[in-house]
Coordinates of C-alpha atoms in Angstrom, one line a residue:
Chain A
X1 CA 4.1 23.3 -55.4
X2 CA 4.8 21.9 -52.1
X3 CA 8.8 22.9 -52.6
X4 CA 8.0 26.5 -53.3
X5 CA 8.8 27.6 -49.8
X6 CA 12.4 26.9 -50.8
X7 CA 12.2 30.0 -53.5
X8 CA 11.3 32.2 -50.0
X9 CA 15.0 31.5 -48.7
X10 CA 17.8 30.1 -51.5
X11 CA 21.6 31.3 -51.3
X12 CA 24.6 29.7 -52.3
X13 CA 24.1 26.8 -49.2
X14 CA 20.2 26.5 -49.4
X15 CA 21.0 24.5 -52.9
X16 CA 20.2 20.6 -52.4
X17 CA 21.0 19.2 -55.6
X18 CA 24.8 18.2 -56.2
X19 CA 26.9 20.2 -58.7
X20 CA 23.9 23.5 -58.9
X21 CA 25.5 26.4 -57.9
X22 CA 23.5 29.8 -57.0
X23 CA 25.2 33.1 -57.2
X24 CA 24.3 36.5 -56.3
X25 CA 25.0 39.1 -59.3
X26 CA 26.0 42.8 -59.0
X27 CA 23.2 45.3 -60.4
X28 CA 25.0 48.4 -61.2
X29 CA 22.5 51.2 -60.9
X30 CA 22.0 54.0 -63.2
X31 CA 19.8 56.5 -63.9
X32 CA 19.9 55.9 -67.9
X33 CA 19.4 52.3 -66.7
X34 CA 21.2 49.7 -64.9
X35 CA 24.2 47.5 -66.0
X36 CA 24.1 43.9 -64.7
X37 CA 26.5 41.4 -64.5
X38 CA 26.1 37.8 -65.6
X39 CA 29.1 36.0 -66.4
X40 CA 32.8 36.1 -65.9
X41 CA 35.7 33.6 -67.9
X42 CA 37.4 33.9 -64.1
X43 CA 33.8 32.5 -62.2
X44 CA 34.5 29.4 -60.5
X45 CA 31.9 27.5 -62.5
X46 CA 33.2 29.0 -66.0
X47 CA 34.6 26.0 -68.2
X48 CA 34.3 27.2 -71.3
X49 CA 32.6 29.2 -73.4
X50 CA 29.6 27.3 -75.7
X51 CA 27.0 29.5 -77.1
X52 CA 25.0 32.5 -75.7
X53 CA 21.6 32.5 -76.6
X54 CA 17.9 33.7 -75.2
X55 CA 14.8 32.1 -74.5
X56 CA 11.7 34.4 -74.2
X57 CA 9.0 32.8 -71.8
X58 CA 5.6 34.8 -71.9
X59 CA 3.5 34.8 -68.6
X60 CA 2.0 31.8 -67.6
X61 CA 4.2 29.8 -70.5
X62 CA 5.8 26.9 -69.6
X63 CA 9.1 24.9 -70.7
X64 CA 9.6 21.6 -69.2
X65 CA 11.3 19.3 -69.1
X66 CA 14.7 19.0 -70.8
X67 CA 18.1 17.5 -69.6
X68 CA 21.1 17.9 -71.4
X69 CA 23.6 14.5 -71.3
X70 CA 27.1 16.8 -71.9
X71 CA 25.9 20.3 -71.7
X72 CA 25.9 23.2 -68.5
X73 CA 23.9 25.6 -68.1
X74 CA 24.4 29.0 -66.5
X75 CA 21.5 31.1 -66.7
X76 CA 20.1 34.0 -65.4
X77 CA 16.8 36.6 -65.2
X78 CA 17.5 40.3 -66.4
X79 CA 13.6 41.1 -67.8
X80 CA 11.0 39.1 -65.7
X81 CA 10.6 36.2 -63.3
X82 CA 11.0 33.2 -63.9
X83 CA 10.1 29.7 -61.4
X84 CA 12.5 27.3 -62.4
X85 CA 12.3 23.6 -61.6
X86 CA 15.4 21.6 -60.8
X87 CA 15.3 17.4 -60.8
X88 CA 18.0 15.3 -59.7
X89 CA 17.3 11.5 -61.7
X90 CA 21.3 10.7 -61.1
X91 CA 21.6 7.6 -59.4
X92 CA 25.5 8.0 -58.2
X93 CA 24.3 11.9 -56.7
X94 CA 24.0 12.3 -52.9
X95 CA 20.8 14.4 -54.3
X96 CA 19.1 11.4 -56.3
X97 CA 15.5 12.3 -56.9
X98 CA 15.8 15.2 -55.1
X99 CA 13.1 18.0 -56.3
X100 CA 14.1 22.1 -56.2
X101 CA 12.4 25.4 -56.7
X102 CA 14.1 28.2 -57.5
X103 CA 12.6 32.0 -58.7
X104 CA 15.1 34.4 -60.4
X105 CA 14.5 38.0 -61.1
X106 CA 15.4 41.2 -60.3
X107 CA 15.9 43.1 -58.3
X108 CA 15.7 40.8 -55.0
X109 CA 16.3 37.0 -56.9
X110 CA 19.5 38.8 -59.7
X111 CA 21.4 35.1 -59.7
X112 CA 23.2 33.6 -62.0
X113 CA 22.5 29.5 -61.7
X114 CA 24.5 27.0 -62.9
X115 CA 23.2 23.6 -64.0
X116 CA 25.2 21.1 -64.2
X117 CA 24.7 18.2 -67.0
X118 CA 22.5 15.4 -66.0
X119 CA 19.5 17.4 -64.3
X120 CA 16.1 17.8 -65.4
X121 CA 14.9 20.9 -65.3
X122 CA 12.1 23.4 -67.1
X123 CA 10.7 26.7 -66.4
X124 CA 7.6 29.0 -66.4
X125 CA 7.0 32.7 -66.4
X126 CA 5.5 34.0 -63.3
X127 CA 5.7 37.6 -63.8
X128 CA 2.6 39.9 -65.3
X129 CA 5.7 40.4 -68.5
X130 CA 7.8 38.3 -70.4
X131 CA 10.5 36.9 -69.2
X132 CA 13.9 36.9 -70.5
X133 CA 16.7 33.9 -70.0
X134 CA 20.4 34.9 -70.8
X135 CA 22.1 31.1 -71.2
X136 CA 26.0 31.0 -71.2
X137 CA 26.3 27.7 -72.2
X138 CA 29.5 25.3 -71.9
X139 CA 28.8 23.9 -75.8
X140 CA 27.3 24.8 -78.7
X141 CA 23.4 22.9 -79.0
X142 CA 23.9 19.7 -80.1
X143 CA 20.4 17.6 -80.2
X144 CA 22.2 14.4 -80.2
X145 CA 22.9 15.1 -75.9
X146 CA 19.3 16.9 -75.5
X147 CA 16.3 15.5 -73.7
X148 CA 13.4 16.2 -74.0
X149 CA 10.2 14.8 -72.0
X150 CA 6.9 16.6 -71.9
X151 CA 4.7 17.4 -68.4
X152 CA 2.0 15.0 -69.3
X153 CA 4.6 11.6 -69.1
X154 CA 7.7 13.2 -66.4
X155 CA 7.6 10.8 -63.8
X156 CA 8.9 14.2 -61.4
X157 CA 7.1 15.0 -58.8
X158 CA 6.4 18.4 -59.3
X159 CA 3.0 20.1 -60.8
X160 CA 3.4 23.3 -63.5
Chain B
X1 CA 20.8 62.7 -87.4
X2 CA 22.2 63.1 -90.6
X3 CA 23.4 59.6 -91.2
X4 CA 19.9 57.9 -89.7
X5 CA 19.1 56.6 -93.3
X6 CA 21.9 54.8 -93.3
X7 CA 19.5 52.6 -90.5
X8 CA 17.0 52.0 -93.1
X9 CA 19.3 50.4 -95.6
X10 CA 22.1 48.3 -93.4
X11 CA 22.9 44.7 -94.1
X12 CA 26.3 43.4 -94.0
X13 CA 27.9 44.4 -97.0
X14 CA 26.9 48.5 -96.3
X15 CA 29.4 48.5 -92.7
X16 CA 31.3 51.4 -93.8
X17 CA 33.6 51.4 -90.6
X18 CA 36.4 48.9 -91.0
X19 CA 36.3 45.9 -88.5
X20 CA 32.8 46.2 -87.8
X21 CA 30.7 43.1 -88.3
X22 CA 27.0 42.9 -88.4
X23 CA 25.3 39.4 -88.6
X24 CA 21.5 38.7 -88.9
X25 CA 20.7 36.5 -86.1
X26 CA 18.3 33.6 -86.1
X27 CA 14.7 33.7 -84.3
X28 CA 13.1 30.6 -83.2
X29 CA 9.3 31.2 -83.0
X30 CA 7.4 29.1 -79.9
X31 CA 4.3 30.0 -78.7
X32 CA 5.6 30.1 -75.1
X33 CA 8.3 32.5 -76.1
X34 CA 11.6 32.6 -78.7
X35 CA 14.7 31.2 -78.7
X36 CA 16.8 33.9 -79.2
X37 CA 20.4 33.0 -81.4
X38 CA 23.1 35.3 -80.2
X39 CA 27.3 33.9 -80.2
X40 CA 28.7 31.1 -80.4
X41 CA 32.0 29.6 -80.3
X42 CA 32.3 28.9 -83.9
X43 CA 31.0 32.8 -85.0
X44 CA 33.7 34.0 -87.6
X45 CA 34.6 37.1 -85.1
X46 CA 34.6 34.9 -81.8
X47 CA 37.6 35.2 -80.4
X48 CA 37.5 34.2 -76.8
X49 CA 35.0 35.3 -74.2
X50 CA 35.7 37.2 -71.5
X51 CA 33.0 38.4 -70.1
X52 CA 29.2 38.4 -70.8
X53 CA 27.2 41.2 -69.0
X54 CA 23.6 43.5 -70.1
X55 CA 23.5 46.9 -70.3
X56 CA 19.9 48.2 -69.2
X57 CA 18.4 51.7 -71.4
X58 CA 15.5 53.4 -70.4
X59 CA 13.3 54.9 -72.9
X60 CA 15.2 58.5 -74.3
X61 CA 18.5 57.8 -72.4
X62 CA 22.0 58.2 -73.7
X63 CA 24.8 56.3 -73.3
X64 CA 27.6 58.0 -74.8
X65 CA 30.4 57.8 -75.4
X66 CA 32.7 54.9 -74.7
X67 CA 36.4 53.4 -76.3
X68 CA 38.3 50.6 -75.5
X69 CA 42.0 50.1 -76.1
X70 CA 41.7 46.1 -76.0
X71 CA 38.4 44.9 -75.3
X72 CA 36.0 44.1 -78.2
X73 CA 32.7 44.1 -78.0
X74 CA 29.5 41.6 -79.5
X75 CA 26.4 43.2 -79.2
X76 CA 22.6 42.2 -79.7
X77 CA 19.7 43.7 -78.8
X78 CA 16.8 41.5 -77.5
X79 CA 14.5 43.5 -75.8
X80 CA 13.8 47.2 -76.8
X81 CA 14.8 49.4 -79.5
X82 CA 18.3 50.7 -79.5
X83 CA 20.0 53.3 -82.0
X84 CA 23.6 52.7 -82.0
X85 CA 26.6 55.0 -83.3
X86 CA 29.9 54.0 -84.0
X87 CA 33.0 56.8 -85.1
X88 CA 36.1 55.9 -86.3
X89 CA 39.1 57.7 -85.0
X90 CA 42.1 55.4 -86.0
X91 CA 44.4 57.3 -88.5
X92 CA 45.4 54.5 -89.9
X93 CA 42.1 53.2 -90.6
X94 CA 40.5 53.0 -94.4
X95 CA 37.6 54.5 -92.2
X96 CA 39.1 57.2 -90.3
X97 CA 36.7 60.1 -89.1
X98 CA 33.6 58.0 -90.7
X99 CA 30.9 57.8 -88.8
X100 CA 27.3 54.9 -88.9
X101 CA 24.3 54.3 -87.0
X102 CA 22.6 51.5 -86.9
X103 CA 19.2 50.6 -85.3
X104 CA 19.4 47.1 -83.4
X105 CA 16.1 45.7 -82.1
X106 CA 13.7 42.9 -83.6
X107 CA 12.2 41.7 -85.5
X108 CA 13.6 42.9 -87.9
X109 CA 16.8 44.4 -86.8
X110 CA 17.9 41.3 -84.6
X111 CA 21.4 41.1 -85.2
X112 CA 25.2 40.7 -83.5
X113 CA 27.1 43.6 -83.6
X114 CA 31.0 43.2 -83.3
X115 CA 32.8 46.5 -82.7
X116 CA 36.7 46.2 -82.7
X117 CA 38.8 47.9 -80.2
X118 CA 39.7 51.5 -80.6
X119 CA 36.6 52.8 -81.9
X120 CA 34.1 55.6 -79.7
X121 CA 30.4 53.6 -79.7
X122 CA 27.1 55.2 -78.1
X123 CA 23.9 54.2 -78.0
X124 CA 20.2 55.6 -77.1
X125 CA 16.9 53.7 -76.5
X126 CA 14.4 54.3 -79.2
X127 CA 11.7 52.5 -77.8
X128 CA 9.1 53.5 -75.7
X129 CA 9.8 50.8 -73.3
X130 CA 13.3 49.7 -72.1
X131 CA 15.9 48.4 -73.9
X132 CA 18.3 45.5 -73.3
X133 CA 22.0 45.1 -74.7
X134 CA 23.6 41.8 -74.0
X135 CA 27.4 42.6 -74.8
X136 CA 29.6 39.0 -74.8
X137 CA 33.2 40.9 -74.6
X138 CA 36.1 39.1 -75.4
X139 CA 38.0 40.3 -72.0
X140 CA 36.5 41.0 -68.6
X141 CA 35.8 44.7 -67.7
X142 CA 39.3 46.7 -66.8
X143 CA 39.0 50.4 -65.8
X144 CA 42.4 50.8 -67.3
X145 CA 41.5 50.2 -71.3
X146 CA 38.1 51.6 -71.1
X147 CA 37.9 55.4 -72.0
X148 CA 34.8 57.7 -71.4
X149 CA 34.2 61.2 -73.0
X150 CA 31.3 63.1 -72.1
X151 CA 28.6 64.1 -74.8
X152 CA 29.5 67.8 -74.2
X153 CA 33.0 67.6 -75.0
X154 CA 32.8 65.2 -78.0
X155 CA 34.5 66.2 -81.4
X156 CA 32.2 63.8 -82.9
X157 CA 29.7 64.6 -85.4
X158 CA 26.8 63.5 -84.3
X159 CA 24.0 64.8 -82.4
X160 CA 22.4 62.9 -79.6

């Protein structure tokens, strides 16, 4: 908890942890409802295209921790809020054991994030809803390259 | 409304428009919340992705009607309820002037929608909360191949 001032302040060069990238989205507003972007094959970040898929967190749920060896993420928020947890356990990063906090929703926190391969990371839902995360991933899921360690045994210093 | 039985009844084999693909998707129950399947790479109809972006519905809204010249669209609905109708106005088409509507929305409606290029699509939200579409198109949004006729002015026979 003691990293969630960070959530207060992120943009693109608040990020601490080498290779995540943080990305303001447009919200186009309508009165039938919104359209919202997420991802682009001309981003910066955009490799190639993997799988699309959702993960549904209800409120107060948590999903930690995971780490994928090959696979990037690129997430983002459109139904809900979601805390997401960032560790760095790369020994060749300048952001080695480094610990973020980041809170995406809408409308103030409409990001997309990218998570690089390599990174621990996990999630709750801290809005009175569900939440929904939109994943662009860079491969199809492959359990062969995904980690998975439970909160009881991490050895990250951060408490869900 | 005089094709909404054809909602009741659709599965794959009863898309009467040609080029139109529907595909249950999987749900992956977790007490904290799905995992939601939605495209992936090796999906018969993906062809390359271009953009992925959500359209927002509120509850009784219409959004109606659209074509595009190049852009293809793959749809699923995640969140919400969504009626969506598709007509066919290519003369060259086994399907020209049909018309189908088909209900997307889980459980038991979660499926990928692919509509082809150079067909009018429309869509309301049948729920009584919000709906979300998550569109992966296979080209980024141009102004220039994207056509929009008013619900007014439509020769299309259906009622909204």
């Amino acid at each position: 908890m003691s990293q969630s001032h960070l959530s207060k302040n992120y943009h693109g060069l608040m990020i601490k942890i080498d290779g995540v990238i943080l990305t303001r989205l447009r919200q186009i507003m309508d009165e039938r409802g919104g359209v919202l972007h997420m991802f682009r094959n001309d981003a910066p970040e955009y490799k190639k295209f993997g799988e699309c898929y959702f993960s549904e967190v209800l409120p107060g749920s948590v999903k930690a921790w995971k780490l994928h060896k090959k696979q990037s993420q690129n997430l983002a928020v459109p139904i809900g809020r979601i805390r997401l947890v960032i560790f760095d356990p790369r020994k060749v990063s300048p952001s080695y054991l480094k610990l973020q906090v980041i809170e995406l929703g809408r409308p103030d926190a409409y990001f997309r994030l990218h998570i690089p391969n390599g990174l621990w990371y996990g999630f709750s839902c801290i809005s009175k809803d569900r939440a929904l995360i939109v994943n662009c991933a860079d491969m199809i899921h492959d359990s062969d390259e995904t980690q998975i360690m439970p909160i009881e045994v991490a050895d990250i210093p951060y408490s869900w």
